[in-house]
């Protein structure tokens, strides 16, 4: 009898020593709206603040435009809502041609129901080679309410 140990594949547990990309140095960022008390930098740079929040209600877009093509293997997003019950949807797309065309990575909907369900953390293993742009579109309330989009954290490795 021959025996072979099969490769278990990628692990769902993120490595403790994960090295996140320095997005401040590697990319420019575009946002459709921004509350001056919650700038986008506070969602992209660890330890800088409590995350980004749109100034206007309704759908919003955050776009990272990389100075040089990147290879991305992991993406982590954290959303928080402490005030109102709502169903949020987000879509992440990527481009290898400086934003001329995009391919969808993930589309997700989830419910916030404060005070019990106030946060959502998403961690994805991806294989994106030659990434030049990453776009996050958020519909903060698919029911059409007046909620403002927010993002506590976006990390790439």
Short mmCIF file of N, CA and C in Angstrom, two decimals:
data_model
loop_
_atom_site.label_atom_id
_atom_site.label_comp_id
_atom_site.label_asym_id
_atom_site.label_seq_id
_atom_site.Cartn_x
_atom_site.Cartn_y
_atom_site.Cartn_z
N UNK A 1 0.85 -1.17 0.00
CA UNK A 1 0.00 0.00 0.00
C UNK A 1 0.89 1.24 0.00
N UNK A 2 0.54 2.18 -0.87
CA UNK A 2 1.27 3.46 -0.91
C UNK A 2 0.43 4.51 -0.21
N UNK A 3 1.10 5.39 0.45
CA UNK A 3 0.41 6.44 1.18
C UNK A 3 0.95 7.79 0.73
N UNK A 4 0.02 8.76 0.58
CA UNK A 4 0.42 10.11 0.20
C UNK A 4 -0.38 11.08 1.04
N UNK A 5 0.30 12.05 1.62
CA UNK A 5 -0.37 13.10 2.39
C UNK A 5 -0.77 14.19 1.41
N UNK A 6 -2.07 14.45 1.36
CA UNK A 6 -2.56 15.45 0.42
C UNK A 6 -2.39 16.84 1.01
N UNK A 7 -2.15 17.80 0.14
CA UNK A 7 -2.04 19.20 0.55
C UNK A 7 -3.40 19.65 1.07
N UNK A 8 -3.48 20.13 2.32
CA UNK A 8 -4.77 20.51 2.88
C UNK A 8 -5.35 21.79 2.26
N UNK A 9 -4.58 22.49 1.43
CA UNK A 9 -5.09 23.72 0.80
C UNK A 9 -4.91 24.91 1.72
N UNK A 10 -5.43 26.05 1.30
CA UNK A 10 -5.25 27.25 2.10
C UNK A 10 -5.96 27.14 3.45
N UNK A 11 -5.37 27.75 4.43
CA UNK A 11 -5.96 27.74 5.77
C UNK A 11 -6.86 28.95 5.93
N UNK A 12 -7.93 28.76 6.65
CA UNK A 12 -8.85 29.87 6.90
C UNK A 12 -8.38 30.78 8.01
N UNK A 13 -7.44 30.32 8.79
CA UNK A 13 -6.94 31.11 9.91
C UNK A 13 -5.82 32.01 9.41
N UNK A 14 -5.97 33.33 9.57
CA UNK A 14 -4.93 34.23 9.07
C UNK A 14 -3.65 34.09 9.90
N UNK A 15 -2.50 34.20 9.24
CA UNK A 15 -1.25 34.11 9.98
C UNK A 15 -1.10 35.27 10.96
N UNK A 16 -0.56 34.99 12.12
CA UNK A 16 -0.41 36.02 13.15
C UNK A 16 0.57 37.10 12.74
N UNK A 17 1.54 36.75 11.90
CA UNK A 17 2.55 37.73 11.52
C UNK A 17 2.27 38.33 10.14
N UNK A 18 1.01 38.45 9.76
CA UNK A 18 0.62 39.00 8.47
C UNK A 18 1.21 40.39 8.27
N UNK A 19 1.85 40.61 7.15
CA UNK A 19 2.39 41.92 6.81
C UNK A 19 1.43 42.62 5.85
N UNK A 20 0.70 43.60 6.35
CA UNK A 20 -0.24 44.35 5.53
C UNK A 20 0.51 45.34 4.67
N UNK A 21 -0.02 45.62 3.50
CA UNK A 21 0.58 46.60 2.61
C UNK A 21 0.45 48.00 3.21
N UNK A 22 1.46 48.83 2.96
CA UNK A 22 1.43 50.21 3.38
C UNK A 22 0.68 51.00 2.30
N UNK A 23 -0.63 51.07 2.42
CA UNK A 23 -1.46 51.69 1.39
C UNK A 23 -1.16 53.17 1.23
N UNK A 24 -0.76 53.82 2.30
CA UNK A 24 -0.43 55.24 2.23
C UNK A 24 0.70 55.50 1.25
N UNK A 25 1.69 54.61 1.22
CA UNK A 25 2.85 54.78 0.34
C UNK A 25 2.62 54.21 -1.05
N UNK A 26 1.72 53.23 -1.19
CA UNK A 26 1.58 52.49 -2.45
C UNK A 26 0.45 52.95 -3.35
N UNK A 27 -0.49 53.74 -2.82
CA UNK A 27 -1.68 54.05 -3.62
C UNK A 27 -2.22 55.44 -3.33
N UNK A 28 -2.94 55.96 -4.31
CA UNK A 28 -3.76 57.14 -4.13
C UNK A 28 -5.18 56.65 -3.88
N UNK A 29 -5.98 57.45 -3.20
CA UNK A 29 -7.34 57.02 -2.88
C UNK A 29 -8.33 58.07 -3.36
N UNK A 30 -9.47 57.60 -3.88
CA UNK A 30 -10.58 58.45 -4.28
C UNK A 30 -11.81 58.02 -3.49
N UNK A 31 -12.59 58.98 -3.02
CA UNK A 31 -13.84 58.69 -2.32
C UNK A 31 -14.94 59.59 -2.87
N UNK A 32 -16.16 59.12 -2.88
CA UNK A 32 -17.26 59.93 -3.38
C UNK A 32 -17.75 60.93 -2.35
N UNK A 33 -17.50 60.67 -1.07
CA UNK A 33 -17.96 61.54 0.01
C UNK A 33 -17.14 61.22 1.25
N UNK A 34 -16.93 62.24 2.10
CA UNK A 34 -16.13 61.99 3.30
C UNK A 34 -16.52 62.96 4.41
N UNK A 35 -16.83 62.40 5.56
CA UNK A 35 -17.07 63.19 6.78
C UNK A 35 -15.70 63.64 7.27
N UNK A 36 -15.51 64.93 7.47
CA UNK A 36 -14.18 65.44 7.86
C UNK A 36 -13.70 64.88 9.20
N UNK A 37 -14.62 64.44 10.05
CA UNK A 37 -14.24 63.84 11.33
C UNK A 37 -13.85 62.37 11.18
N UNK A 38 -14.14 61.78 10.02
CA UNK A 38 -13.84 60.36 9.76
C UNK A 38 -13.24 60.20 8.37
N UNK A 39 -12.01 60.67 8.15
CA UNK A 39 -11.39 60.60 6.82
C UNK A 39 -11.02 59.18 6.43
N UNK A 40 -10.91 58.95 5.13
CA UNK A 40 -10.61 57.62 4.62
C UNK A 40 -9.29 57.08 5.14
N UNK A 41 -8.33 57.93 5.40
CA UNK A 41 -7.04 57.48 5.93
C UNK A 41 -7.19 56.68 7.22
N UNK A 42 -8.19 57.01 8.03
CA UNK A 42 -8.36 56.30 9.30
C UNK A 42 -8.87 54.88 9.13
N UNK A 43 -9.34 54.52 7.93
CA UNK A 43 -9.71 53.13 7.65
C UNK A 43 -8.57 52.37 6.98
N UNK A 44 -7.64 53.11 6.37
CA UNK A 44 -6.58 52.48 5.59
C UNK A 44 -5.25 52.38 6.32
N UNK A 45 -5.03 53.25 7.30
CA UNK A 45 -3.76 53.29 8.02
C UNK A 45 -3.99 52.82 9.45
N UNK A 46 -3.38 51.69 9.84
CA UNK A 46 -3.59 51.15 11.20
C UNK A 46 -3.28 52.17 12.29
N UNK A 47 -4.18 52.24 13.28
CA UNK A 47 -3.98 53.09 14.45
C UNK A 47 -4.25 54.56 14.24
N UNK A 48 -4.78 54.95 13.08
CA UNK A 48 -4.97 56.37 12.79
C UNK A 48 -6.29 56.93 13.29
N UNK A 49 -7.30 56.09 13.47
CA UNK A 49 -8.59 56.62 13.92
C UNK A 49 -9.66 55.57 13.93
N UNK A 50 -10.90 56.04 13.92
CA UNK A 50 -12.05 55.14 14.07
C UNK A 50 -12.68 54.74 12.74
N UNK A 51 -12.03 54.97 11.64
CA UNK A 51 -12.56 54.56 10.35
C UNK A 51 -13.18 55.69 9.56
N UNK A 52 -13.51 55.36 8.31
CA UNK A 52 -14.09 56.33 7.37
C UNK A 52 -15.61 56.34 7.47
N UNK A 53 -16.18 57.51 7.20
CA UNK A 53 -17.64 57.64 7.13
C UNK A 53 -17.96 58.66 6.05
N UNK A 54 -18.95 58.33 5.24
CA UNK A 54 -19.38 59.24 4.19
C UNK A 54 -20.09 60.44 4.78
N UNK A 55 -19.96 61.58 4.15
CA UNK A 55 -20.67 62.77 4.59
C UNK A 55 -22.13 62.73 4.13
N UNK A 56 -22.38 62.12 2.97
CA UNK A 56 -23.70 62.05 2.38
C UNK A 56 -24.30 60.66 2.56
N UNK A 57 -25.61 60.54 2.70
CA UNK A 57 -26.24 59.21 2.70
C UNK A 57 -26.24 58.63 1.29
N UNK A 58 -26.52 57.34 1.20
CA UNK A 58 -26.63 56.68 -0.09
C UNK A 58 -25.37 55.96 -0.51
N UNK A 59 -25.40 55.38 -1.71
CA UNK A 59 -24.27 54.59 -2.21
C UNK A 59 -22.98 55.41 -2.29
N UNK A 60 -21.87 54.75 -1.99
CA UNK A 60 -20.56 55.40 -1.97
C UNK A 60 -19.51 54.48 -2.58
N UNK A 61 -18.42 55.07 -3.04
CA UNK A 61 -17.32 54.32 -3.62
C UNK A 61 -15.99 54.77 -3.02
N UNK A 62 -15.15 53.79 -2.70
CA UNK A 62 -13.77 54.02 -2.28
C UNK A 62 -12.91 53.32 -3.32
N UNK A 63 -11.98 54.05 -3.92
CA UNK A 63 -11.13 53.47 -4.97
C UNK A 63 -9.66 53.70 -4.63
N UNK A 64 -8.89 52.61 -4.65
CA UNK A 64 -7.44 52.68 -4.46
C UNK A 64 -6.78 52.55 -5.82
N UNK A 65 -5.91 53.50 -6.16
CA UNK A 65 -5.19 53.51 -7.42
C UNK A 65 -3.71 53.33 -7.11
N UNK A 66 -3.18 52.16 -7.42
CA UNK A 66 -1.81 51.82 -7.04
C UNK A 66 -0.80 52.43 -8.01
N UNK A 67 0.32 52.90 -7.45
CA UNK A 67 1.39 53.51 -8.25
C UNK A 67 2.08 52.46 -9.12
N UNK A 68 2.20 51.24 -8.63
CA UNK A 68 2.82 50.12 -9.34
C UNK A 68 1.90 48.90 -9.18
N UNK A 69 1.87 47.99 -10.16
CA UNK A 69 1.06 46.78 -10.02
C UNK A 69 1.43 45.99 -8.76
N UNK A 70 0.41 45.45 -8.10
CA UNK A 70 0.59 44.72 -6.85
C UNK A 70 0.11 43.28 -6.99
N UNK A 71 0.65 42.43 -6.14
CA UNK A 71 0.15 41.06 -6.00
C UNK A 71 -0.54 40.99 -4.63
N UNK A 72 -1.82 40.66 -4.63
CA UNK A 72 -2.61 40.63 -3.40
C UNK A 72 -3.08 39.20 -3.15
N UNK A 73 -2.88 38.74 -1.92
CA UNK A 73 -3.30 37.39 -1.55
C UNK A 73 -4.34 37.38 -0.44
N UNK A 74 -4.53 38.51 0.22
CA UNK A 74 -5.49 38.56 1.32
C UNK A 74 -6.10 39.94 1.40
N UNK A 75 -7.39 39.97 1.73
CA UNK A 75 -8.11 41.21 1.87
C UNK A 75 -8.98 41.13 3.12
N UNK A 76 -8.92 42.16 3.96
CA UNK A 76 -9.69 42.19 5.20
C UNK A 76 -10.49 43.48 5.26
N UNK A 77 -11.80 43.37 5.47
CA UNK A 77 -12.69 44.53 5.60
C UNK A 77 -13.45 44.42 6.90
N UNK A 78 -13.62 45.54 7.59
CA UNK A 78 -14.38 45.58 8.83
C UNK A 78 -15.37 46.75 8.74
N UNK A 79 -16.63 46.45 9.01
CA UNK A 79 -17.70 47.44 9.00
C UNK A 79 -18.33 47.48 10.39
N UNK A 80 -18.82 48.66 10.81
CA UNK A 80 -19.43 48.82 12.12
C UNK A 80 -20.64 49.73 12.01
N UNK A 81 -21.72 49.37 12.66
CA UNK A 81 -22.93 50.19 12.72
C UNK A 81 -23.55 50.04 14.10
N UNK A 82 -23.50 51.11 14.88
CA UNK A 82 -24.00 51.07 16.25
C UNK A 82 -25.35 51.75 16.43
N UNK A 83 -25.85 52.41 15.39
CA UNK A 83 -27.02 53.26 15.56
C UNK A 83 -28.32 52.73 14.98
N UNK A 84 -28.31 52.23 13.74
CA UNK A 84 -29.58 51.90 13.09
C UNK A 84 -29.58 50.51 12.47
N UNK A 85 -30.75 49.91 12.48
CA UNK A 85 -30.93 48.62 11.84
C UNK A 85 -31.03 48.82 10.34
N UNK A 86 -30.29 48.02 9.58
CA UNK A 86 -30.30 48.15 8.13
C UNK A 86 -29.63 46.95 7.48
N UNK A 87 -29.86 46.78 6.18
CA UNK A 87 -29.17 45.77 5.40
C UNK A 87 -28.23 46.49 4.46
N UNK A 88 -26.96 46.17 4.57
CA UNK A 88 -25.92 46.80 3.75
C UNK A 88 -25.42 45.83 2.70
N UNK A 89 -25.03 46.36 1.57
CA UNK A 89 -24.39 45.56 0.53
C UNK A 89 -23.07 46.23 0.15
N UNK A 90 -22.06 45.41 -0.08
CA UNK A 90 -20.83 45.95 -0.65
C UNK A 90 -20.35 45.05 -1.77
N UNK A 91 -19.62 45.66 -2.70
CA UNK A 91 -19.03 44.96 -3.83
C UNK A 91 -17.57 45.40 -3.92
N UNK A 92 -16.66 44.43 -4.08
CA UNK A 92 -15.25 44.74 -4.30
C UNK A 92 -14.90 44.27 -5.70
N UNK A 93 -14.28 45.18 -6.46
CA UNK A 93 -13.83 44.89 -7.82
C UNK A 93 -12.35 45.22 -7.92
N UNK A 94 -11.67 44.59 -8.88
CA UNK A 94 -10.27 44.90 -9.09
C UNK A 94 -9.98 45.09 -10.57
N UNK A 95 -8.89 45.81 -10.83
CA UNK A 95 -8.50 46.10 -12.19
C UNK A 95 -7.00 45.88 -12.35
N UNK A 96 -6.61 45.41 -13.52
CA UNK A 96 -5.19 45.29 -13.83
C UNK A 96 -4.81 46.26 -14.95
N UNK A 97 -5.75 47.13 -15.35
CA UNK A 97 -5.48 48.10 -16.42
C UNK A 97 -5.80 49.53 -15.98
N UNK A 98 -5.40 49.85 -14.75
CA UNK A 98 -5.55 51.20 -14.19
C UNK A 98 -7.00 51.68 -14.17
N UNK A 99 -7.94 50.78 -13.98
CA UNK A 99 -9.33 51.16 -13.83
C UNK A 99 -10.11 51.28 -15.12
N UNK A 100 -9.55 50.83 -16.23
CA UNK A 100 -10.29 50.86 -17.49
C UNK A 100 -11.39 49.79 -17.50
N UNK A 101 -11.13 48.67 -16.85
CA UNK A 101 -12.13 47.62 -16.71
C UNK A 101 -11.95 46.98 -15.33
N UNK A 102 -13.04 46.46 -14.78
CA UNK A 102 -13.02 45.86 -13.45
C UNK A 102 -13.61 44.46 -13.48
N UNK A 103 -13.10 43.60 -12.57
CA UNK A 103 -13.64 42.26 -12.36
C UNK A 103 -14.09 42.16 -10.91
N UNK A 104 -15.26 41.60 -10.70
CA UNK A 104 -15.82 41.50 -9.36
C UNK A 104 -15.13 40.40 -8.57
N UNK A 105 -14.78 40.71 -7.32
CA UNK A 105 -14.19 39.73 -6.41
C UNK A 105 -15.26 39.16 -5.50
N UNK A 106 -16.05 40.04 -4.91
CA UNK A 106 -17.07 39.61 -3.95
C UNK A 106 -18.22 40.62 -3.92
N UNK A 107 -19.40 40.08 -3.68
CA UNK A 107 -20.62 40.89 -3.46
C UNK A 107 -21.27 40.28 -2.24
N UNK A 108 -21.54 41.09 -1.23
CA UNK A 108 -22.03 40.55 0.04
C UNK A 108 -23.10 41.48 0.62
N UNK A 109 -24.12 40.90 1.20
CA UNK A 109 -25.13 41.64 1.95
C UNK A 109 -25.17 41.09 3.37
N UNK A 110 -25.43 41.96 4.33
CA UNK A 110 -25.60 41.51 5.70
C UNK A 110 -26.41 42.54 6.46
N UNK A 111 -26.94 42.11 7.60
CA UNK A 111 -27.82 42.95 8.41
C UNK A 111 -27.09 43.46 9.64
N UNK A 112 -27.31 44.74 9.92
CA UNK A 112 -26.93 45.32 11.20
C UNK A 112 -28.21 45.41 12.03
N UNK A 113 -28.15 44.95 13.28
CA UNK A 113 -29.30 45.01 14.17
C UNK A 113 -28.82 45.43 15.56
N UNK A 114 -28.45 46.71 15.72
CA UNK A 114 -27.99 47.15 17.04
C UNK A 114 -29.09 46.96 18.08
N UNK A 115 -28.78 46.62 19.30
CA UNK A 115 -27.43 46.57 19.86
C UNK A 115 -26.76 45.20 19.73
N UNK A 116 -27.45 44.21 19.19
CA UNK A 116 -26.90 42.85 19.17
C UNK A 116 -25.89 42.62 18.05
N UNK A 117 -26.22 43.01 16.84
CA UNK A 117 -25.35 42.79 15.69
C UNK A 117 -24.90 44.14 15.16
N UNK A 118 -23.69 44.54 15.52
CA UNK A 118 -23.21 45.87 15.16
C UNK A 118 -21.98 45.86 14.27
N UNK A 119 -21.36 44.71 14.08
CA UNK A 119 -20.14 44.67 13.28
C UNK A 119 -20.12 43.52 12.29
N UNK A 120 -19.35 43.70 11.24
CA UNK A 120 -19.15 42.66 10.24
C UNK A 120 -17.69 42.71 9.82
N UNK A 121 -17.03 41.57 9.92
CA UNK A 121 -15.63 41.45 9.52
C UNK A 121 -15.54 40.39 8.44
N UNK A 122 -14.93 40.74 7.33
CA UNK A 122 -14.79 39.84 6.20
C UNK A 122 -13.31 39.67 5.88
N UNK A 123 -12.86 38.44 5.76
CA UNK A 123 -11.46 38.14 5.45
C UNK A 123 -11.45 37.20 4.26
N UNK A 124 -10.79 37.60 3.17
CA UNK A 124 -10.80 36.83 1.93
C UNK A 124 -9.39 36.46 1.52
N UNK A 125 -9.23 35.23 1.07
CA UNK A 125 -8.01 34.80 0.42
C UNK A 125 -8.23 34.98 -1.07
N UNK A 126 -7.36 35.74 -1.71
CA UNK A 126 -7.50 36.05 -3.14
C UNK A 126 -6.17 35.81 -3.85
N UNK A 127 -6.22 35.76 -5.14
CA UNK A 127 -5.01 35.68 -5.96
C UNK A 127 -5.13 36.72 -7.06
N UNK A 128 -4.66 37.92 -6.77
CA UNK A 128 -4.75 39.03 -7.70
C UNK A 128 -3.34 39.46 -8.08
N UNK A 129 -2.93 39.16 -9.30
CA UNK A 129 -1.60 39.54 -9.78
C UNK A 129 -1.76 40.71 -10.75
N UNK A 130 -0.92 41.71 -10.59
CA UNK A 130 -0.98 42.86 -11.47
C UNK A 130 -2.07 43.85 -11.12
N UNK A 131 -2.52 43.84 -9.87
CA UNK A 131 -3.57 44.76 -9.41
C UNK A 131 -3.09 46.20 -9.52
N UNK A 132 -3.86 47.02 -10.23
CA UNK A 132 -3.53 48.44 -10.32
C UNK A 132 -4.61 49.32 -9.70
N UNK A 133 -5.82 48.78 -9.53
CA UNK A 133 -6.91 49.53 -8.90
C UNK A 133 -7.84 48.56 -8.17
N UNK A 134 -8.33 49.01 -7.02
CA UNK A 134 -9.29 48.24 -6.22
C UNK A 134 -10.43 49.18 -5.89
N UNK A 135 -11.66 48.72 -6.11
CA UNK A 135 -12.83 49.56 -5.90
C UNK A 135 -13.79 48.87 -4.93
N UNK A 136 -14.19 49.59 -3.91
CA UNK A 136 -15.18 49.13 -2.93
C UNK A 136 -16.41 50.02 -3.08
N UNK A 137 -17.54 49.41 -3.44
CA UNK A 137 -18.80 50.13 -3.55
C UNK A 137 -19.69 49.68 -2.41
N UNK A 138 -20.27 50.64 -1.70
CA UNK A 138 -21.11 50.34 -0.54
C UNK A 138 -22.49 50.96 -0.74
N UNK A 139 -23.51 50.13 -0.59
CA UNK A 139 -24.89 50.61 -0.50
C UNK A 139 -25.25 50.42 0.97
N UNK A 140 -25.26 51.51 1.75
CA UNK A 140 -25.41 51.36 3.20
C UNK A 140 -26.78 50.86 3.65
N UNK A 141 -27.82 51.07 2.83
CA UNK A 141 -29.15 50.57 3.18
C UNK A 141 -29.86 50.21 1.88
N UNK A 142 -29.95 48.91 1.59
CA UNK A 142 -30.57 48.50 0.32
C UNK A 142 -32.06 48.81 0.28
N UNK A 143 -32.63 49.16 1.44
CA UNK A 143 -34.03 49.56 1.51
C UNK A 143 -34.23 51.02 1.16
N UNK A 144 -33.13 51.73 0.88
CA UNK A 144 -33.23 53.12 0.46
C UNK A 144 -33.26 54.13 1.58
N UNK A 145 -32.94 53.73 2.80
CA UNK A 145 -32.94 54.66 3.92
C UNK A 145 -31.84 55.71 3.82
N UNK A 146 -31.73 56.52 4.85
CA UNK A 146 -30.78 57.64 4.83
C UNK A 146 -29.46 57.31 5.54
N UNK A 147 -29.11 56.05 5.61
CA UNK A 147 -27.87 55.64 6.27
C UNK A 147 -26.65 56.14 5.48
N UNK A 148 -25.59 56.40 6.23
CA UNK A 148 -24.32 56.80 5.61
C UNK A 148 -23.35 55.62 5.64
N UNK A 149 -22.68 55.42 4.54
CA UNK A 149 -21.70 54.34 4.43
C UNK A 149 -20.53 54.60 5.37
N UNK A 150 -19.95 53.52 5.87
CA UNK A 150 -18.76 53.63 6.71
C UNK A 150 -17.91 52.38 6.51
N UNK A 151 -16.65 52.52 6.87
CA UNK A 151 -15.69 51.43 6.76
C UNK A 151 -14.68 51.61 7.88
N UNK A 152 -14.65 50.66 8.79
CA UNK A 152 -13.69 50.76 9.90
C UNK A 152 -12.28 50.42 9.48
N UNK A 153 -12.16 49.43 8.58
CA UNK A 153 -10.82 48.97 8.24
C UNK A 153 -10.81 48.28 6.88
N UNK A 154 -9.78 48.59 6.10
CA UNK A 154 -9.49 47.87 4.86
C UNK A 154 -8.00 47.59 4.86
N UNK A 155 -7.63 46.30 4.83
CA UNK A 155 -6.24 45.86 4.83
C UNK A 155 -6.03 44.91 3.66
N UNK A 156 -4.86 45.02 3.04
CA UNK A 156 -4.47 44.15 1.92
C UNK A 156 -3.10 43.58 2.20
N UNK A 157 -2.90 42.34 1.81
CA UNK A 157 -1.58 41.72 1.95
C UNK A 157 -1.29 40.90 0.71
#
